[in-house]
Every structure is written in structure tokens, then in C-alpha cells.
Amino acid sequence: MSQNWQQPQQPQQPQQPQQPAGYGYPQQPQAPQYGAPQPQYGAPQPQFGGGFPPPVPQGRPGNPLLAVGAALGAAIVGALVYAFLLLALADTDSGEPKITQFAYTGVAVGALIGFVVAKLGGRNPGLWVVGALLAIAAVFVGELYGYALIIHDTTSNMAEKMGGDASSVLSSNEIFFDHFSDLFDTWKEEAEPLTYIFMALAPIAAVSSAFRLSNND
């Protein structure tokens, strides 16, 4: 008997085994999708905001005219205090008065003027110079008016001891205003090197006081 002819079967293509995702098998990377947020790796990048930094404060504003006026008033008060303190420390009972020089009053007057200038004028170096000039003027006027007080007190004591009329003695204001040149000459003759040193401390104290107060505001 004849065998039926059969068409030979085509060999089957070997199929690649599918690798299951999971432990031990790395997953295939997916293609990036445009428009989707990308993951960020590492530390976050700093974000810079727009605009400008805030301005640095320039200090407390002041009123220069008010500061100068108040400093002038403080200089007048300081000069009077200086003069009367000079009289209080002087010995006017003897024929020739003995005057005691001191530095603390001049420093206090300068510090007071510097405080007023800085408190009312703000951080203004030009006003510090004005305060220094007013401080040395206050001490100078205090010295001269103090000498006028001492001369008047000494002359009055001598008149009373001699039995004269003390009311006829020139007052301290008359000595200061009407005989200022004679008073100034007397002051120059009696002034000592320490007198000028003490006068120089007043403007230094004024500038130092104004500088410290301005920096603390």
C-alpha cells in the first residue's frame, strides 16, 4: 500500500522567554514623557526671588535748627553753673582771692551740649562741630563770668572790713559787660596751663557724647 504523502511541517521559531518583572530582573526604563514633571535628585536648588534688598536705615532724622537752639540754651546754663561753681570753690575772704581750677565741670558742660545736639539733631557730624564750639565758648564765658563774681565778692568783703559801703561796689554784671577788656586781661594773667587744658576737654566731651548717642540710636 502506498503511504499518504504529508507536507513537512515548518520548523517553529523559538520564542524569547519573557522576563518577568520582579526581584532579580531590572525593569526596562520608560521613555520620558514631555510635559510631565521630572523627578529631582539631590539637594533642592535655591530659588532666587526678584526685587531689591531693603534699604539700610540711615539713622534717626533730626531738626538742626531746634538742636542748635537747644544747644545754645544748654551752653548758657552750663556757663552760669560753671561760673557759680568757680565762685563757690574760691577763697574770697583774704585780700587776694585764691581760685581753684577743676576739670569735671567743663567735661560735664561739654557732655551736656553734645547730648542735646545728638538727641535733637540726629546723626549729623556738622552739628557735632557746632556743639564743640558751643562747649568751649560756654567754658570760656563761665571762666570770665566766674572771675567777675569772684572780683565782686572779694571787693565787697574788703569794703565791709574797712567799714565802707558795699553797695557802691561794681556788680558782677557791670564788671563782665562794662569792663570786659580789663576782666579779660586779669583772667589771662591769672590763667594757668591747666586752665587751657580743662577748656580743651569740653569740646572733646561734646563730640564724644554726640558720637556715642548717635551710634546707639
Short mmCIF file of C-alpha atoms in Angstrom, two decimals:
data_model
loop_
_atom_site.label_atom_id
_atom_site.label_comp_id
_atom_site.label_asym_id
_atom_site.label_seq_id
_atom_site.Cartn_x
_atom_site.Cartn_y
_atom_site.Cartn_z
CA MET A 1 0.00 0.00 0.00
CA SER A 2 1.21 3.37 -0.68
CA GLN A 3 1.71 5.81 2.19
CA ASN A 4 -0.09 9.13 2.08
CA TRP A 5 2.28 11.93 1.36
CA GLN A 6 2.33 14.53 4.11
CA GLN A 7 3.62 18.00 3.72
CA PRO A 8 6.58 18.57 6.01
CA GLN A 9 5.88 20.92 8.91
CA GLN A 10 7.68 24.19 9.05
CA PRO A 11 10.01 24.49 11.99
CA GLN A 12 8.64 26.84 14.65
CA GLN A 13 10.55 29.96 15.51
CA PRO A 14 11.85 29.83 19.03
CA GLN A 15 10.09 32.37 21.22
CA GLN A 16 12.15 34.51 23.52
CA PRO A 17 11.15 33.92 27.08
CA GLN A 18 9.53 36.91 28.69
CA GLN A 19 11.41 38.10 31.69
CA PRO A 20 9.02 38.69 34.49
CA ALA A 21 9.42 41.94 36.30
CA GLY A 22 10.26 41.49 39.85
CA TYR A 23 13.05 40.51 42.06
CA GLY A 24 16.28 39.89 40.20
CA TYR A 25 15.08 41.33 36.92
CA PRO A 26 15.58 45.02 36.24
CA GLN A 27 12.66 46.83 34.74
CA GLN A 28 13.05 48.41 31.39
CA PRO A 29 13.41 52.19 31.65
CA GLN A 30 10.43 54.07 30.36
CA ALA A 31 10.79 56.82 27.88
CA PRO A 32 10.44 60.31 29.38
CA GLN A 33 7.10 61.93 28.86
CA TYR A 34 7.27 65.51 27.81
CA GLY A 35 5.20 67.93 29.84
CA ALA A 36 5.27 65.76 32.94
CA PRO A 37 7.27 66.94 35.97
CA GLN A 38 10.70 65.35 36.10
CA PRO A 39 11.99 63.89 39.35
CA GLN A 40 14.63 65.94 41.13
CA TYR A 41 17.71 64.30 42.52
CA GLY A 42 20.00 65.64 45.21
CA ALA A 43 19.52 68.80 47.27
CA PRO A 44 16.87 71.27 46.12
CA GLN A 45 18.18 74.19 44.13
CA PRO A 46 17.84 77.61 45.81
CA GLN A 47 15.12 79.80 44.47
CA PHE A 48 16.07 83.41 43.82
CA GLY A 49 13.32 85.94 44.32
CA GLY A 50 13.07 89.13 42.39
CA GLY A 51 13.32 92.70 43.64
CA PHE A 52 15.98 94.55 45.57
CA PRO A 53 17.13 94.18 49.19
CA PRO A 54 15.55 96.54 51.71
CA PRO A 55 17.39 99.83 52.18
CA VAL A 56 19.76 100.19 55.10
CA PRO A 57 18.36 102.53 57.76
CA GLN A 58 20.18 105.85 57.81
CA GLY A 59 19.57 106.71 61.46
CA ARG A 60 17.06 108.82 63.24
CA PRO A 61 16.18 112.12 61.49
CA GLY A 62 16.62 115.31 63.47
CA ASN A 63 15.85 119.01 63.48
CA PRO A 64 19.09 121.02 63.07
CA LEU A 65 17.55 124.40 63.98
CA LEU A 66 15.96 123.01 67.13
CA ALA A 67 19.22 121.24 68.03
CA VAL A 68 21.30 124.42 67.68
CA GLY A 69 18.80 126.47 69.70
CA ALA A 70 18.63 123.92 72.49
CA ALA A 71 22.43 123.55 72.50
CA LEU A 72 22.79 127.32 72.80
CA GLY A 73 20.46 127.30 75.80
CA ALA A 74 22.42 124.42 77.34
CA ALA A 75 25.65 126.38 76.78
CA ILE A 76 24.26 129.43 78.63
CA VAL A 77 23.07 127.29 81.55
CA GLY A 78 26.37 125.43 81.61
CA ALA A 79 28.35 128.70 81.63
CA LEU A 80 26.35 130.01 84.60
CA VAL A 81 26.78 126.76 86.52
CA TYR A 82 30.49 126.82 85.77
CA ALA A 83 30.83 130.43 86.98
CA PHE A 84 28.95 129.96 90.25
CA LEU A 85 30.82 126.73 90.99
CA LEU A 86 34.08 128.61 90.38
CA LEU A 87 32.93 131.21 92.91
CA ALA A 88 31.94 128.54 95.42
CA LEU A 89 35.40 126.95 95.31
CA ALA A 90 37.28 130.27 95.53
CA ASP A 91 38.56 131.85 98.71
CA THR A 92 37.38 135.48 98.69
CA ASP A 93 37.87 136.31 102.37
CA SER A 94 41.53 137.25 102.02
CA GLY A 95 42.82 140.29 100.22
CA GLU A 96 43.91 138.25 97.21
CA PRO A 97 41.39 135.60 96.13
CA LYS A 98 42.52 132.04 95.61
CA ILE A 99 40.86 130.32 92.67
CA THR A 100 40.68 126.55 92.37
CA GLN A 101 40.67 125.13 88.83
CA PHE A 102 38.79 121.91 88.10
CA ALA A 103 38.12 119.85 85.00
CA TYR A 104 34.96 117.90 85.77
CA THR A 105 32.62 120.84 85.31
CA GLY A 106 34.00 121.60 81.85
CA VAL A 107 33.64 117.96 80.86
CA ALA A 108 30.07 117.91 82.20
CA VAL A 109 29.15 121.06 80.26
CA GLY A 110 30.58 119.64 77.04
CA ALA A 111 28.82 116.31 77.53
CA LEU A 112 25.50 118.07 78.14
CA ILE A 113 25.80 120.11 74.96
CA GLY A 114 26.80 117.05 72.93
CA PHE A 115 23.84 115.12 74.32
CA VAL A 116 21.39 117.87 73.33
CA VAL A 117 22.88 118.18 69.83
CA ALA A 118 22.71 114.45 69.13
CA LYS A 119 19.30 113.97 70.74
CA LEU A 120 17.58 116.69 68.73
CA GLY A 121 19.79 116.89 65.64
CA GLY A 122 20.21 113.20 64.83
CA ARG A 123 23.33 111.76 63.24
CA ASN A 124 24.76 114.97 61.80
CA PRO A 125 28.54 115.45 62.16
CA GLY A 126 28.17 119.12 61.25
CA LEU A 127 26.14 119.67 64.40
CA TRP A 128 28.84 117.92 66.40
CA VAL A 129 31.25 120.67 65.35
CA VAL A 130 28.71 123.31 66.39
CA GLY A 131 28.33 121.56 69.74
CA ALA A 132 32.12 121.53 70.23
CA LEU A 133 32.35 125.28 69.54
CA LEU A 134 29.47 126.00 71.92
CA ALA A 135 31.12 123.84 74.59
CA ILE A 136 34.42 125.71 74.52
CA ALA A 137 32.55 129.04 74.40
CA ALA A 138 30.49 128.03 77.42
CA VAL A 139 33.58 127.16 79.45
CA PHE A 140 35.32 130.37 78.36
CA VAL A 141 32.34 132.55 79.32
CA GLY A 142 31.98 130.59 82.55
CA GLU A 143 35.59 131.30 83.39
CA LEU A 144 35.26 135.04 82.78
CA TYR A 145 31.90 135.42 84.49
CA GLY A 146 33.22 133.38 87.39
CA TYR A 147 36.12 135.82 87.70
CA ALA A 148 33.63 138.69 87.68
CA LEU A 149 31.72 137.05 90.52
CA ILE A 150 34.94 136.48 92.45
CA ILE A 151 36.12 140.07 91.98
CA HIS A 152 32.78 141.43 93.12
CA ASP A 153 32.66 139.16 96.18
CA THR A 154 36.27 139.96 97.13
CA THR A 155 35.75 143.70 96.76
CA SER A 156 32.54 143.59 98.80
CA ASN A 157 34.26 141.70 101.62
CA MET A 158 37.13 144.20 101.68
CA ALA A 159 34.68 147.14 101.77
CA GLU A 160 32.81 145.64 104.70
CA LYS A 161 36.03 145.01 106.62
CA MET A 162 37.15 148.58 106.08
CA GLY A 163 33.76 149.93 107.16
CA GLY A 164 32.80 151.18 103.73
CA ASP A 165 29.58 150.85 101.78
CA ALA A 166 29.48 147.53 99.93
CA SER A 167 26.57 148.72 97.78
CA SER A 168 28.88 151.06 95.87
CA VAL A 169 30.98 148.15 94.63
CA LEU A 170 30.59 147.25 90.98
CA SER A 171 28.29 144.30 90.42
CA SER A 172 29.44 141.20 88.64
CA ASN A 173 27.33 142.09 85.58
CA GLU A 174 28.91 145.55 85.39
CA ILE A 175 32.37 144.04 85.66
CA PHE A 176 31.56 141.48 82.94
CA PHE A 177 29.78 143.73 80.43
CA ASP A 178 31.16 147.22 81.10
CA HIS A 179 34.75 146.28 81.91
CA PHE A 180 35.16 143.17 79.79
CA SER A 181 38.61 144.09 78.43
CA ASP A 182 40.02 144.63 81.94
CA LEU A 183 38.40 141.43 83.09
CA PHE A 184 39.92 139.53 80.18
CA ASP A 185 43.38 140.89 80.94
CA THR A 186 43.04 139.84 84.56
CA TRP A 187 41.94 136.37 83.51
CA LYS A 188 44.92 135.98 81.16
CA GLU A 189 47.33 136.92 83.93
CA GLU A 190 45.79 134.51 86.39
CA ALA A 191 45.20 131.63 83.96
CA GLU A 192 47.43 128.58 84.32
CA PRO A 193 48.32 125.86 81.80
CA LEU A 194 45.75 123.61 83.45
CA THR A 195 43.10 126.21 82.68
CA TYR A 196 43.59 125.78 78.93
CA ILE A 197 43.75 122.00 79.26
CA PHE A 198 40.45 121.96 81.13
CA MET A 199 38.92 124.19 78.47
CA ALA A 200 40.07 121.79 75.74
CA LEU A 201 38.32 118.90 77.46
CA ALA A 202 34.89 120.50 76.96
CA PRO A 203 34.70 120.22 73.13
CA ILE A 204 36.20 116.73 73.28
CA ALA A 205 33.48 115.69 75.70
CA ALA A 206 30.82 117.28 73.47
CA VAL A 207 31.91 115.39 70.34
CA SER A 208 32.35 112.13 72.24
CA SER A 209 28.90 112.39 73.82
CA ALA A 210 27.22 113.18 70.49
CA PHE A 211 29.06 110.35 68.71
CA ARG A 212 28.09 107.71 71.27
CA LEU A 213 24.47 108.77 71.43
CA SER A 214 24.17 108.86 67.63
CA ASN A 215 25.59 105.36 67.26
CA ASN A 216 23.27 103.97 69.91
CA ASP A 217 20.14 105.14 68.07
#
